[in-house]
PDB file of C-alpha atoms and ligand atoms in Angstrom:
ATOM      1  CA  UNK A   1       0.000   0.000   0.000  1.00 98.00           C
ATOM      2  CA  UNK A   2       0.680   3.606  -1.047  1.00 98.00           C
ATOM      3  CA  UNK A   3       1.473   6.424   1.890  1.00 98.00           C
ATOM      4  CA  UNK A   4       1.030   9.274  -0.067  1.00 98.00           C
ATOM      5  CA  UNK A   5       1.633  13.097   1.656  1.00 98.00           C
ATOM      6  CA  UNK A   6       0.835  15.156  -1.484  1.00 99.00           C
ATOM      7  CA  UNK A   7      -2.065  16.079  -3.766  1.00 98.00           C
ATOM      8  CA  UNK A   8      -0.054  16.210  -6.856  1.00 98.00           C
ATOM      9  CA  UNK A   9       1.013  12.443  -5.808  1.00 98.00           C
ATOM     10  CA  UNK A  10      -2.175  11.415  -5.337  1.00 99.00           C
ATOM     11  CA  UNK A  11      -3.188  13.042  -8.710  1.00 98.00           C
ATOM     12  CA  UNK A  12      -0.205  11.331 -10.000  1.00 98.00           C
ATOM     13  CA  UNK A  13      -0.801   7.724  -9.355  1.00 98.00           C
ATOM     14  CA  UNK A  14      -4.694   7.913 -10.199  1.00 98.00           C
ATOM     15  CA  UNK A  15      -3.567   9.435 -13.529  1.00 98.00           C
ATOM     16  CA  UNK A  16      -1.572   5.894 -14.156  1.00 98.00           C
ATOM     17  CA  UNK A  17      -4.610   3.800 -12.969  1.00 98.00           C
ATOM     18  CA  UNK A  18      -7.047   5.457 -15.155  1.00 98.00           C
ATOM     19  CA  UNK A  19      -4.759   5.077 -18.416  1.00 98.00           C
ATOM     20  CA  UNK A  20      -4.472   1.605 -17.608  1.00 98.00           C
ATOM     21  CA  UNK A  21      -8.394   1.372 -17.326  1.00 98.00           C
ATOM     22  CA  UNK A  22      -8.784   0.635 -13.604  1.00 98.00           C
ATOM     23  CA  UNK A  23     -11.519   1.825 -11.539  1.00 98.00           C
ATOM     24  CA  UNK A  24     -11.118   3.713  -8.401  1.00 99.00           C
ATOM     25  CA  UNK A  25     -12.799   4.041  -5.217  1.00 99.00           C
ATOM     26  CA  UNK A  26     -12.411   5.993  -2.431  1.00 99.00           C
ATOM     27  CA  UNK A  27     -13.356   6.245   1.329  1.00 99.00           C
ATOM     28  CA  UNK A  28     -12.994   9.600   2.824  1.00 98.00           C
ATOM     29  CA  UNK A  29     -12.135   9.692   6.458  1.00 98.00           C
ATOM     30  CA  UNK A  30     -10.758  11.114   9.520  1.00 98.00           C
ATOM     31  CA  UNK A  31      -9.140   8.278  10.959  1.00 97.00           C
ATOM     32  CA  UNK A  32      -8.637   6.594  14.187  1.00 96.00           C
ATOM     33  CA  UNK A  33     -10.135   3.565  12.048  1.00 97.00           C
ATOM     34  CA  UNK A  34     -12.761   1.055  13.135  1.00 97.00           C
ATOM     35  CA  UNK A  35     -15.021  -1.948  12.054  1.00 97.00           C
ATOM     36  CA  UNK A  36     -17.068   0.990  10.728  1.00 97.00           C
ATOM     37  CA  UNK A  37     -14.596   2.448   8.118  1.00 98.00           C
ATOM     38  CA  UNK A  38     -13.161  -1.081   7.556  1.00 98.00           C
ATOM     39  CA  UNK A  39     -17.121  -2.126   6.052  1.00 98.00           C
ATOM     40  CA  UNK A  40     -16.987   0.678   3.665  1.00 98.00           C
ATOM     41  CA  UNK A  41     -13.081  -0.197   2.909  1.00 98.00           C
ATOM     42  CA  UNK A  42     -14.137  -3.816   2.325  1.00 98.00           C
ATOM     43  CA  UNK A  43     -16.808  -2.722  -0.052  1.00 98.00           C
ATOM     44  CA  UNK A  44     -14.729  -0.594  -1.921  1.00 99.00           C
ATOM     45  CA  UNK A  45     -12.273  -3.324  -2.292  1.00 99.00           C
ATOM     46  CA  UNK A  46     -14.873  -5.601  -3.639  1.00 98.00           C
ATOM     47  CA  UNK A  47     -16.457  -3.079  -6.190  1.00 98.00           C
ATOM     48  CA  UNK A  48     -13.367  -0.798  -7.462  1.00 99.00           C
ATOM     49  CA  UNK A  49     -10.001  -2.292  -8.974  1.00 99.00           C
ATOM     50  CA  UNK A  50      -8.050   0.298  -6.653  1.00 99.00           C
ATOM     51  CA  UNK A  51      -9.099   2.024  -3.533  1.00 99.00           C
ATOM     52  CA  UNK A  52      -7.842   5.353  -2.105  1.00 99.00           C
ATOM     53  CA  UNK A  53      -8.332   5.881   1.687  1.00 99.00           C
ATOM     54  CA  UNK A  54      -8.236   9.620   2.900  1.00 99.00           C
ATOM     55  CA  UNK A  55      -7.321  10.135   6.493  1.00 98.00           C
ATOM     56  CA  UNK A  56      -7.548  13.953   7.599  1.00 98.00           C
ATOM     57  CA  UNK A  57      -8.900  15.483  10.611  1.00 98.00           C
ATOM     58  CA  UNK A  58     -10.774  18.440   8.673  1.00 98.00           C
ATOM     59  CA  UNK A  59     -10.196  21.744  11.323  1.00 98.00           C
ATOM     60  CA  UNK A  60     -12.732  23.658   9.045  1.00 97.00           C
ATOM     61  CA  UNK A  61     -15.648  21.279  10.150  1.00 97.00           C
ATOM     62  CA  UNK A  62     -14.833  22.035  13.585  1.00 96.00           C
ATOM     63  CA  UNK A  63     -16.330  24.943  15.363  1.00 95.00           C
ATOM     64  CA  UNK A  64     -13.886  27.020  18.070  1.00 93.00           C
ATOM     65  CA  UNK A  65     -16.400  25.217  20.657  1.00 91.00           C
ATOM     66  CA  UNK A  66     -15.216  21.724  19.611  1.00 91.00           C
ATOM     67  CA  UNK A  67     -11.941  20.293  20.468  1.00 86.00           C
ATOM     68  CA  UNK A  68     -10.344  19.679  17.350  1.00 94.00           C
ATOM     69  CA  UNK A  69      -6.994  18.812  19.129  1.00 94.00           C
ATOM     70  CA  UNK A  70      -8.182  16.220  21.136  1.00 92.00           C
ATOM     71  CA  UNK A  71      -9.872  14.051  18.154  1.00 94.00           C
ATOM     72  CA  UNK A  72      -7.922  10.797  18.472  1.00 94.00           C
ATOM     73  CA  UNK A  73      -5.290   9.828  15.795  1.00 96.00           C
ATOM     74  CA  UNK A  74      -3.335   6.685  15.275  1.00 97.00           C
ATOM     75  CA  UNK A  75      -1.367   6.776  11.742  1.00 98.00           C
ATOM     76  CA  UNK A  76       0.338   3.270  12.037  1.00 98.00           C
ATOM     77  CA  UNK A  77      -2.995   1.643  13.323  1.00 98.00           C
ATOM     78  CA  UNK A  78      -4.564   3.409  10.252  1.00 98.00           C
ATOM     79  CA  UNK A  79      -2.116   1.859   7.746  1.00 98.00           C
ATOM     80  CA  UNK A  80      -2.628  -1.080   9.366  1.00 98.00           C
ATOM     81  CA  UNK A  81      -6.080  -1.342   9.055  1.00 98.00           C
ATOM     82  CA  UNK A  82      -5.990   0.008   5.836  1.00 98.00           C
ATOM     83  CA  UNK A  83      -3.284  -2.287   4.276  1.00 98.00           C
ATOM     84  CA  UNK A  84      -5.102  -5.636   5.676  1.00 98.00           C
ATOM     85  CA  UNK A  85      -8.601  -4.737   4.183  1.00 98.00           C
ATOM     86  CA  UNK A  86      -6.956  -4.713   0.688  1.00 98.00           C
ATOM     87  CA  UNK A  87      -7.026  -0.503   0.134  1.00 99.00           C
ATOM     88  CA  UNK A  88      -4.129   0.752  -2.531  1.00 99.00           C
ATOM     89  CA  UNK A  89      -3.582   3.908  -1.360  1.00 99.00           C
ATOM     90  CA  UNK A  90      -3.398   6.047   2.091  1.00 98.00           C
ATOM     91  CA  UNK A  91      -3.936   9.706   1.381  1.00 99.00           C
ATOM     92  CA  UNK A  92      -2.729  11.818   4.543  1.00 98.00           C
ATOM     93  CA  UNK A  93      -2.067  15.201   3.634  1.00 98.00           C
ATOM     94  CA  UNK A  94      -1.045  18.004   6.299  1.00 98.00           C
ATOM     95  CA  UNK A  95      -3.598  20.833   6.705  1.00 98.00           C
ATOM     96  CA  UNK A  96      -1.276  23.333   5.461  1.00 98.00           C
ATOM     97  CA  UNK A  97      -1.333  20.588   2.050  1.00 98.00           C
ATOM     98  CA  UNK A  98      -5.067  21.333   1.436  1.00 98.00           C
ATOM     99  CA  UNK A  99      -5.378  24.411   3.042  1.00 98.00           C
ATOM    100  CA  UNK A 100      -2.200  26.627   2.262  1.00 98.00           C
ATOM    101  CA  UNK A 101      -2.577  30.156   3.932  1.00 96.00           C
ATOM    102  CA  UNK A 102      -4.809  31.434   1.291  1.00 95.00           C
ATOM    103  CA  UNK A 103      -8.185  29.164   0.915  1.00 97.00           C
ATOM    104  CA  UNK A 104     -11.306  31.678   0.318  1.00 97.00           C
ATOM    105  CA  UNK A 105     -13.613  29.146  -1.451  1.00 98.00           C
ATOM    106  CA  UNK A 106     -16.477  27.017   0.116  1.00 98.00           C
ATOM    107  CA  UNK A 107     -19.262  24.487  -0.335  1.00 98.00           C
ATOM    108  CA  UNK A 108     -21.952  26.273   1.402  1.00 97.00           C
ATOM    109  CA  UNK A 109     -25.537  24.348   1.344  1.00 96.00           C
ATOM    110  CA  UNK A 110     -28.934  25.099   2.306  1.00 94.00           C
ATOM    111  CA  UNK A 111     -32.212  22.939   2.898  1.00 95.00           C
ATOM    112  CA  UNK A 112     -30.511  19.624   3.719  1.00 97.00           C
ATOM    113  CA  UNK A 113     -27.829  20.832   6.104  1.00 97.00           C
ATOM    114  CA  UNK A 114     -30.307  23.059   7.936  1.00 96.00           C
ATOM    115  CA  UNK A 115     -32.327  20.485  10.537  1.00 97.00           C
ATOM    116  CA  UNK A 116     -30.812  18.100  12.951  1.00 97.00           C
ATOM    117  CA  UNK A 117     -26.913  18.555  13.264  1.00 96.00           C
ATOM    118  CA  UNK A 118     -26.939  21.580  10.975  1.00 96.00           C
ATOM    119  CA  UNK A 119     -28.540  23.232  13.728  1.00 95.00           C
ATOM    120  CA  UNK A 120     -25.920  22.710  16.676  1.00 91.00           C
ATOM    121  CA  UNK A 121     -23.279  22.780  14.324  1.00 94.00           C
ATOM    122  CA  UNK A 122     -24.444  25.345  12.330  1.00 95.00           C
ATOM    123  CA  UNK A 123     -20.820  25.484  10.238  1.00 95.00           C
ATOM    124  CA  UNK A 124     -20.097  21.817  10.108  1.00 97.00           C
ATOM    125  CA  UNK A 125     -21.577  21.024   6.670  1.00 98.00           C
ATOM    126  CA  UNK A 126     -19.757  23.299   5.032  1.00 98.00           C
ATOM    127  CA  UNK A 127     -16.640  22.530   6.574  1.00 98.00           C
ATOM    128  CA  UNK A 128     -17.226  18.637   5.092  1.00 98.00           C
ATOM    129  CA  UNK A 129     -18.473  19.998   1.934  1.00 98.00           C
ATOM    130  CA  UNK A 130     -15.429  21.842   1.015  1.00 98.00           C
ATOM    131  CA  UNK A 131     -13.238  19.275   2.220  1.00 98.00           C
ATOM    132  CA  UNK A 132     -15.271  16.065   0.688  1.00 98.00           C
ATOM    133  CA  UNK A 133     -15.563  18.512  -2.974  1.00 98.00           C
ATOM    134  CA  UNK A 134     -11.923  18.658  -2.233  1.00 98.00           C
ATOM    135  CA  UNK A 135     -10.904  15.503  -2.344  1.00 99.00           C
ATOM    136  CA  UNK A 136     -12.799  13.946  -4.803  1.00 99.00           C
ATOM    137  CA  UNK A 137     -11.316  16.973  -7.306  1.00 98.00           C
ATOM    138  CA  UNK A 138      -7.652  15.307  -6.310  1.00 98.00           C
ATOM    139  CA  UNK A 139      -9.125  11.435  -6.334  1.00 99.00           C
ATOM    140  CA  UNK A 140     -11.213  11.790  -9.306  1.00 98.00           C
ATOM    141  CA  UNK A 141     -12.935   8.531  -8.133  1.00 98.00           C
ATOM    142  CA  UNK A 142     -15.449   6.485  -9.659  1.00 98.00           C
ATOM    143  CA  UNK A 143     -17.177   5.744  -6.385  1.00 98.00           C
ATOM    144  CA  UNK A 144     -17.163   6.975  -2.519  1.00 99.00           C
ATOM    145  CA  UNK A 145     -18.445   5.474  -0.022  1.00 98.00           C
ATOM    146  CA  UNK A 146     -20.371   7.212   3.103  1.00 98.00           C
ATOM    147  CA  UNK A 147     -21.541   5.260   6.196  1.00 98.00           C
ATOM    148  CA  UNK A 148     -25.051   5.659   7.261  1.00 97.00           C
ATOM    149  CA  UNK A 149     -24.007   6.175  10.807  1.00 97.00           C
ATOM    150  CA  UNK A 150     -23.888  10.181   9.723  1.00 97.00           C
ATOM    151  CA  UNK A 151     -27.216   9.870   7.852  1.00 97.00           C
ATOM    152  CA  UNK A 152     -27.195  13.735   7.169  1.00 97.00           C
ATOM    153  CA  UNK A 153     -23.953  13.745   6.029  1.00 98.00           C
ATOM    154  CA  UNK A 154     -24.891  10.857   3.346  1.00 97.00           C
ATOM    155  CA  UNK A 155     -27.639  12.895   2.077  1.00 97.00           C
ATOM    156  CA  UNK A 156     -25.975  16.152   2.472  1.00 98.00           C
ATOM    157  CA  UNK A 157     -22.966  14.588  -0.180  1.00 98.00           C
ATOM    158  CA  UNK A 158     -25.713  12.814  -2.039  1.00 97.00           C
ATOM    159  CA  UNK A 159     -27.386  16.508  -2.719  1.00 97.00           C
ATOM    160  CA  UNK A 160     -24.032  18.124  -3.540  1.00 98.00           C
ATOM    161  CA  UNK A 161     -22.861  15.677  -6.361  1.00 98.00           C
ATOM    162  CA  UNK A 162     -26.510  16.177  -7.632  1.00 97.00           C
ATOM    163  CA  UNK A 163     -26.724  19.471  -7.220  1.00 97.00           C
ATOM    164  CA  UNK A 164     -22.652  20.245  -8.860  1.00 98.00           C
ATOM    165  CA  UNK A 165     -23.156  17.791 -11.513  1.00 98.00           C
ATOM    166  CA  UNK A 166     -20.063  15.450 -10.119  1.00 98.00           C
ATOM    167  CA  UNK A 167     -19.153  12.939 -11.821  1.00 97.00           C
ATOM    168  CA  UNK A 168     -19.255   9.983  -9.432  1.00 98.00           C
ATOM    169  CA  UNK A 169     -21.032   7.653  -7.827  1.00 98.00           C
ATOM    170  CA  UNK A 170     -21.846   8.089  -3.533  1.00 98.00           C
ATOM    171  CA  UNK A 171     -22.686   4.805  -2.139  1.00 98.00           C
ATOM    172  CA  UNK A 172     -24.106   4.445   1.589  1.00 97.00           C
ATOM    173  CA  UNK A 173     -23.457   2.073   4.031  1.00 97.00           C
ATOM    174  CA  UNK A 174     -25.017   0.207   6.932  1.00 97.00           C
ATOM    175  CA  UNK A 175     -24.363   1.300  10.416  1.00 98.00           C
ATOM    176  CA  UNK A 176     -21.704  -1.046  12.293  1.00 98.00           C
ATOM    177  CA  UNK A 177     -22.585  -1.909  15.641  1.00 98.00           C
ATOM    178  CA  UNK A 178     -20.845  -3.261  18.914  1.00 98.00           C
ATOM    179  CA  UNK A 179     -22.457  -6.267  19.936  1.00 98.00           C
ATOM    180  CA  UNK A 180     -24.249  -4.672  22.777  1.00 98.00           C
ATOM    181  CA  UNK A 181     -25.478  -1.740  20.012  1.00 98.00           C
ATOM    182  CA  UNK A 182     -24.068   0.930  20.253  1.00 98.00           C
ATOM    183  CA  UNK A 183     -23.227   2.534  16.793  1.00 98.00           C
ATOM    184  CA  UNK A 184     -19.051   2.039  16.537  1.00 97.00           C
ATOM    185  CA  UNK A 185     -17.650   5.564  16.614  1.00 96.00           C
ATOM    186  CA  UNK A 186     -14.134   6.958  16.813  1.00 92.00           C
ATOM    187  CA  UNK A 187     -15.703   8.956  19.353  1.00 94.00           C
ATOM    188  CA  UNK A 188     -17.291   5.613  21.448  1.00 96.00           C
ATOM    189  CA  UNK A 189     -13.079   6.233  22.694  1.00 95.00           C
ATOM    190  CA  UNK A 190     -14.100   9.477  24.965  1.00 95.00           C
ATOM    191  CA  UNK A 191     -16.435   7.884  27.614  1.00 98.00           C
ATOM    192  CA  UNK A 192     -15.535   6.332  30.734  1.00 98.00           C
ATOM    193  CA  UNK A 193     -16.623   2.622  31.579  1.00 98.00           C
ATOM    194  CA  UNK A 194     -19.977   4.035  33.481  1.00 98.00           C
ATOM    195  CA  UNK A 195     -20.643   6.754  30.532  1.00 98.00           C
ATOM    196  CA  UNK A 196     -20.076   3.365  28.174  1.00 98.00           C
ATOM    197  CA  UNK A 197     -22.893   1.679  29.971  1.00 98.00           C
ATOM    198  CA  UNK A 198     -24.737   4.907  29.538  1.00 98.00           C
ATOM    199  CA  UNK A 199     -24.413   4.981  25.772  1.00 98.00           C
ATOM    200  CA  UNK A 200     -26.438   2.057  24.991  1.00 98.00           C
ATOM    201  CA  UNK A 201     -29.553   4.184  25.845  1.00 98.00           C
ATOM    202  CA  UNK A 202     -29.269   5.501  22.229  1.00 98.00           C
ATOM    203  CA  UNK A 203     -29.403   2.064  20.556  1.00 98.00           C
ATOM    204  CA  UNK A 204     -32.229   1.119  22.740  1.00 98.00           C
ATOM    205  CA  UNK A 205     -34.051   4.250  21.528  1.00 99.00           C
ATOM    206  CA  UNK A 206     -33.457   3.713  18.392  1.00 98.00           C
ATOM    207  CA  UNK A 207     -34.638  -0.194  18.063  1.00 98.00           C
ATOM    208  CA  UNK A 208     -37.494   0.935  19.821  1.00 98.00           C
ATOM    209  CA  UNK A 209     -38.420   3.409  17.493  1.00 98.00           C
ATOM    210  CA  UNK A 210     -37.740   1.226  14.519  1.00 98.00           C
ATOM    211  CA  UNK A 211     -39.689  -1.387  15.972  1.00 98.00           C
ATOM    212  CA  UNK A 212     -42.968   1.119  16.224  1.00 98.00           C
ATOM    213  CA  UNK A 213     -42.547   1.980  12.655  1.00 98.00           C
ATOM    214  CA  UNK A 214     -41.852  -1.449  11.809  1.00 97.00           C
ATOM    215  CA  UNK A 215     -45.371  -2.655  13.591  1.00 97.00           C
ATOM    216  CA  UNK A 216     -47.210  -0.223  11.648  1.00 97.00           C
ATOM    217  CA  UNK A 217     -47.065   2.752  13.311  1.00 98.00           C
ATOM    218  CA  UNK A 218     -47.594   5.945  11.616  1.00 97.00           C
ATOM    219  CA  UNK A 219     -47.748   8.847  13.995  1.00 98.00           C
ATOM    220  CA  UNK A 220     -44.086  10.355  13.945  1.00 98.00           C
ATOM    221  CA  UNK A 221     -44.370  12.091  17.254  1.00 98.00           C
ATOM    222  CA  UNK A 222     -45.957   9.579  18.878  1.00 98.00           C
ATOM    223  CA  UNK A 223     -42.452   7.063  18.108  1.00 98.00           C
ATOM    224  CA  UNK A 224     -40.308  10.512  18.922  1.00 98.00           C
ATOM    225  CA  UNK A 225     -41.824  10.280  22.160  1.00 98.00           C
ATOM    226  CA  UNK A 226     -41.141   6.854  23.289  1.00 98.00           C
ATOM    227  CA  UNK A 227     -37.336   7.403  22.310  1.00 98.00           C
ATOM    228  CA  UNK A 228     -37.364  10.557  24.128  1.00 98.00           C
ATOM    229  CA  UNK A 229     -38.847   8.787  27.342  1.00 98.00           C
ATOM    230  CA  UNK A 230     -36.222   5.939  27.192  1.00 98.00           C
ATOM    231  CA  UNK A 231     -33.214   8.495  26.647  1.00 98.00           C
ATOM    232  CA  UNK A 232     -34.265  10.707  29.403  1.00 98.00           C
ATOM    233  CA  UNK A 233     -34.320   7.609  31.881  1.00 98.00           C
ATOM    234  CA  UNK A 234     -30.841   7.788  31.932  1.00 98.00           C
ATOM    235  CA  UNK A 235     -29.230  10.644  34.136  1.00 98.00           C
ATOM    236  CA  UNK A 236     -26.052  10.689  32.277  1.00 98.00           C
ATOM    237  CA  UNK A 237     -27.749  11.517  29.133  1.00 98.00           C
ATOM    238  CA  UNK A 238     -28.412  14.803  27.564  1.00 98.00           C
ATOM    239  CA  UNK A 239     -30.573  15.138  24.370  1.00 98.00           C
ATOM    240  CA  UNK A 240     -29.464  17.523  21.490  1.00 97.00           C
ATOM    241  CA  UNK A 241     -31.849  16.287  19.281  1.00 98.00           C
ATOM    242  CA  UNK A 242     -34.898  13.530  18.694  1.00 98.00           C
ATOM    243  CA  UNK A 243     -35.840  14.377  15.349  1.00 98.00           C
ATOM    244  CA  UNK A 244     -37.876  12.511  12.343  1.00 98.00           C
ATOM    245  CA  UNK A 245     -37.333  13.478   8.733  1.00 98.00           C
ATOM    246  CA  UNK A 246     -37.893  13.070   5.185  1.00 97.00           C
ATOM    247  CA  UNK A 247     -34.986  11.224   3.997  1.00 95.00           C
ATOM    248  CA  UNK A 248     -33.419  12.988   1.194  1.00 84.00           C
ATOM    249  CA  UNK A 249     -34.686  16.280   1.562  1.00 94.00           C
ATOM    250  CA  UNK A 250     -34.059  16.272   5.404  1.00 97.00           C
ATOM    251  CA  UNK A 251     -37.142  18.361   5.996  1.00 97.00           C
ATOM    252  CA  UNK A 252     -38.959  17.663   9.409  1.00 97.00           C
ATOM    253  CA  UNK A 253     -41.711  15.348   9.032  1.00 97.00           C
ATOM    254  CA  UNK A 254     -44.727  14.265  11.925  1.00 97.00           C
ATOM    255  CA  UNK A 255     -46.478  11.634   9.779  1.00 97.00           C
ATOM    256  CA  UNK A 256     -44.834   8.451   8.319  1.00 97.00           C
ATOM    257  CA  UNK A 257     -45.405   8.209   4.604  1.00 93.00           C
ATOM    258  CA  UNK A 258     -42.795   8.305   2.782  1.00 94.00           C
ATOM    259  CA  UNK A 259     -39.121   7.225   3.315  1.00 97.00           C
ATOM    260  CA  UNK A 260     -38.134   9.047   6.306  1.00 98.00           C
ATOM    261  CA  UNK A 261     -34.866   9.182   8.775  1.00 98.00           C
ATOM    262  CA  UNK A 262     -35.194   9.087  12.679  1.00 98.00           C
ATOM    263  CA  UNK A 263     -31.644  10.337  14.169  1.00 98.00           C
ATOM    264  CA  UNK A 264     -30.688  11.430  17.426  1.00 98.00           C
ATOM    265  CA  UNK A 265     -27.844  13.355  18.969  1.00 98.00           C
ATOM    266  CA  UNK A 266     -27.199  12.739  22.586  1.00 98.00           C
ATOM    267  CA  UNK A 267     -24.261  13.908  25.322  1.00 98.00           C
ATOM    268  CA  UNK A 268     -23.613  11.272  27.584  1.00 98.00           C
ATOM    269  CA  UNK A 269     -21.312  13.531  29.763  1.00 97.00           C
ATOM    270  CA  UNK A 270     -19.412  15.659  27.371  1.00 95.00           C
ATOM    271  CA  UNK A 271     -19.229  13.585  24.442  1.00 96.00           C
ATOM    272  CA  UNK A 272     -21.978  14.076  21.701  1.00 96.00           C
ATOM    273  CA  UNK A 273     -23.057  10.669  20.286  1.00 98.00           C
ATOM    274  CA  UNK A 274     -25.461  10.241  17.448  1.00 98.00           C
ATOM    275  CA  UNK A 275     -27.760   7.267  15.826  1.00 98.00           C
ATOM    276  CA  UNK A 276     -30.366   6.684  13.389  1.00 98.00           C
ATOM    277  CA  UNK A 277     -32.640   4.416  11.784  1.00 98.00           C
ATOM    278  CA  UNK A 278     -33.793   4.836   7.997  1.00 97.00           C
ATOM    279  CA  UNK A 279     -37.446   3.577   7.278  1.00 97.00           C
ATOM    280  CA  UNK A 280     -38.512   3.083   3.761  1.00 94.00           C
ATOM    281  CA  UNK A 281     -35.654   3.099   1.713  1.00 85.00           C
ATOM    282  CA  UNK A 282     -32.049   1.499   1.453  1.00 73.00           C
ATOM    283  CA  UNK A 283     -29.551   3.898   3.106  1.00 66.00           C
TER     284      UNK A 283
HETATM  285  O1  PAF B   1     -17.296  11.423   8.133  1.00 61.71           O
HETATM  286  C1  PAF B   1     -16.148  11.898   8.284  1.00 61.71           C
HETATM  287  O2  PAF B   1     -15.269  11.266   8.848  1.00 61.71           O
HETATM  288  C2  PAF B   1     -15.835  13.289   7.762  1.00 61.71           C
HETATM  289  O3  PAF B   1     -16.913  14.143   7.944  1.00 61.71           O
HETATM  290  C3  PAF B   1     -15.364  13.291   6.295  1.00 61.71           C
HETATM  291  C4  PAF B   1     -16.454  12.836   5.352  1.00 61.71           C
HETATM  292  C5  PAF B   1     -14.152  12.423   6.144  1.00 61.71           C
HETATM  293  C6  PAF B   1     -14.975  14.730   5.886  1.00 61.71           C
HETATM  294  O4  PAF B   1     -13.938  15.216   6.680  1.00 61.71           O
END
């Protein structure tokens, strides 16, 4: 496997894979890899003759609030992971590499990245717009692939490649899970043994929610409510949101007709966790 630093490398070595006719994928990330990434990795692998995996903590999807410093890294474990699940390339530029001292342009979106984690991170979407626009400009692949574990984010690049005419294919993927349920996150790395315990109250809300739809029902608050009660039975949790949503559009919804996306975002002490569950459609 390739370590490559550099856009122009990158550029480079896709440039030799195209003229030879081979088909590239890619997996944008910010590393700190788990079972998560490594399912969209393996997938790639199985549909593209090369894969390209980007690891880069993106500061300009972090607000000042946020602690960009303390988001975990681990390079070798990365490559590791990386090398084993068959990927052909490791992209990990420095910031000053796609950033410079002179950026000025942005992604900026409306409608989709306005409701659930648009709204308490009102700058984050166009922080992974610019970057995600970014780096498929230097991959040039022929697919990406997107985990459904950030739902919004999925449907947020979704709209964009629509929207900017791009010339590539976004495929989702199912949430991985920890046996117990909770959703695997880079982030699951932040709570303590009794805030892990916690945790699991999203999962729970979310199965139970699911399973409402699931039976029939059709009354979007009515499920809302029922995850709501279940989160707030747990005194180390904190809701941001409980939201339902047409998926696609991401406009709220009270009435389940259509495809739609439940997602939550929840502290359990000072680390924001989120879930969902998709109803109607394929992720
Ligand atoms: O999902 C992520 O890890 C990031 O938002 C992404 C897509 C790599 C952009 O920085």
């Amino acid at each position: 496997m390739i370590l490559e630093k550099t856009i122009d490398g990158v550029k480079k070595q896709v440039k030799e894979w195209k003229a030879q006719g081979l088909s590239v994928g890619f997996v944008p990330t910010m590393g700190f890899l788990h079972e998560g990434h490594q399912s969209l990795i393996k997938r790639a692998v199985e549909e593209n003759d090369k894969v390209v995996v980007s690891v880069f903590v993106n500061p300009i999807q972090f607000a000042p609030s946020e602690d960009l410093e303390a988001y975990p890294r681990d390079l070798d474990a990365d490559m590791k992971l990386c090398e084993e699940t068959g990927a052909d390339m490791l992209f990990n530029p420095e910031v000053f590499e796609m950033y410079g001292d002179t950026f000025t342009t942005f992604v900026d979106m409306t409608g989709v990245t306005q409701e659930l984690c648009g709204k308490s991170r009102p700058t984050h979407f166009k922080g992974v717009c610019t970057v995600v626009n970014k780096l498929f400009n230097i991959v040039t692949p022929d697919k990406a692939y997107f985990g459904q574990k950030d739902a919004q984010q999925l449907a947020v690049i979704r709209r964009m490649v629509r929207d900017l005419n791009m010339n590539l294919k976004i495929v989702g993927c199912p949430i991985i899970r920890e046996q117990d349920g909770l959703a695997k996150s880079s982030r699951n790395t932040y709570l303590s043994a009794e805030e892990r315990k916690a945790a699991l109250v999203l999962s729970k809300a979310i199965f139970a929610g699911q399973q409402m739809v699931q039976n029939g029902e059709k009354d979007g608050d009515k499920v809302l409510r029922i995850m709501t009660d279940i989160i707030e039975a747990e005194p180390l949790a904190r809701i941001d949101y409980v939201e339902m949503v047409k998926w696609d559009t991401i406009e709220v919804c009270h009435e389940i007709n259509g495809p739609i996306l439940v997602a939550i975002a929840v502290y359990i002490g000072k680390t924001r966790l989120i879930d969902n569950f998709i109803y109607g459609m394929e992720g």
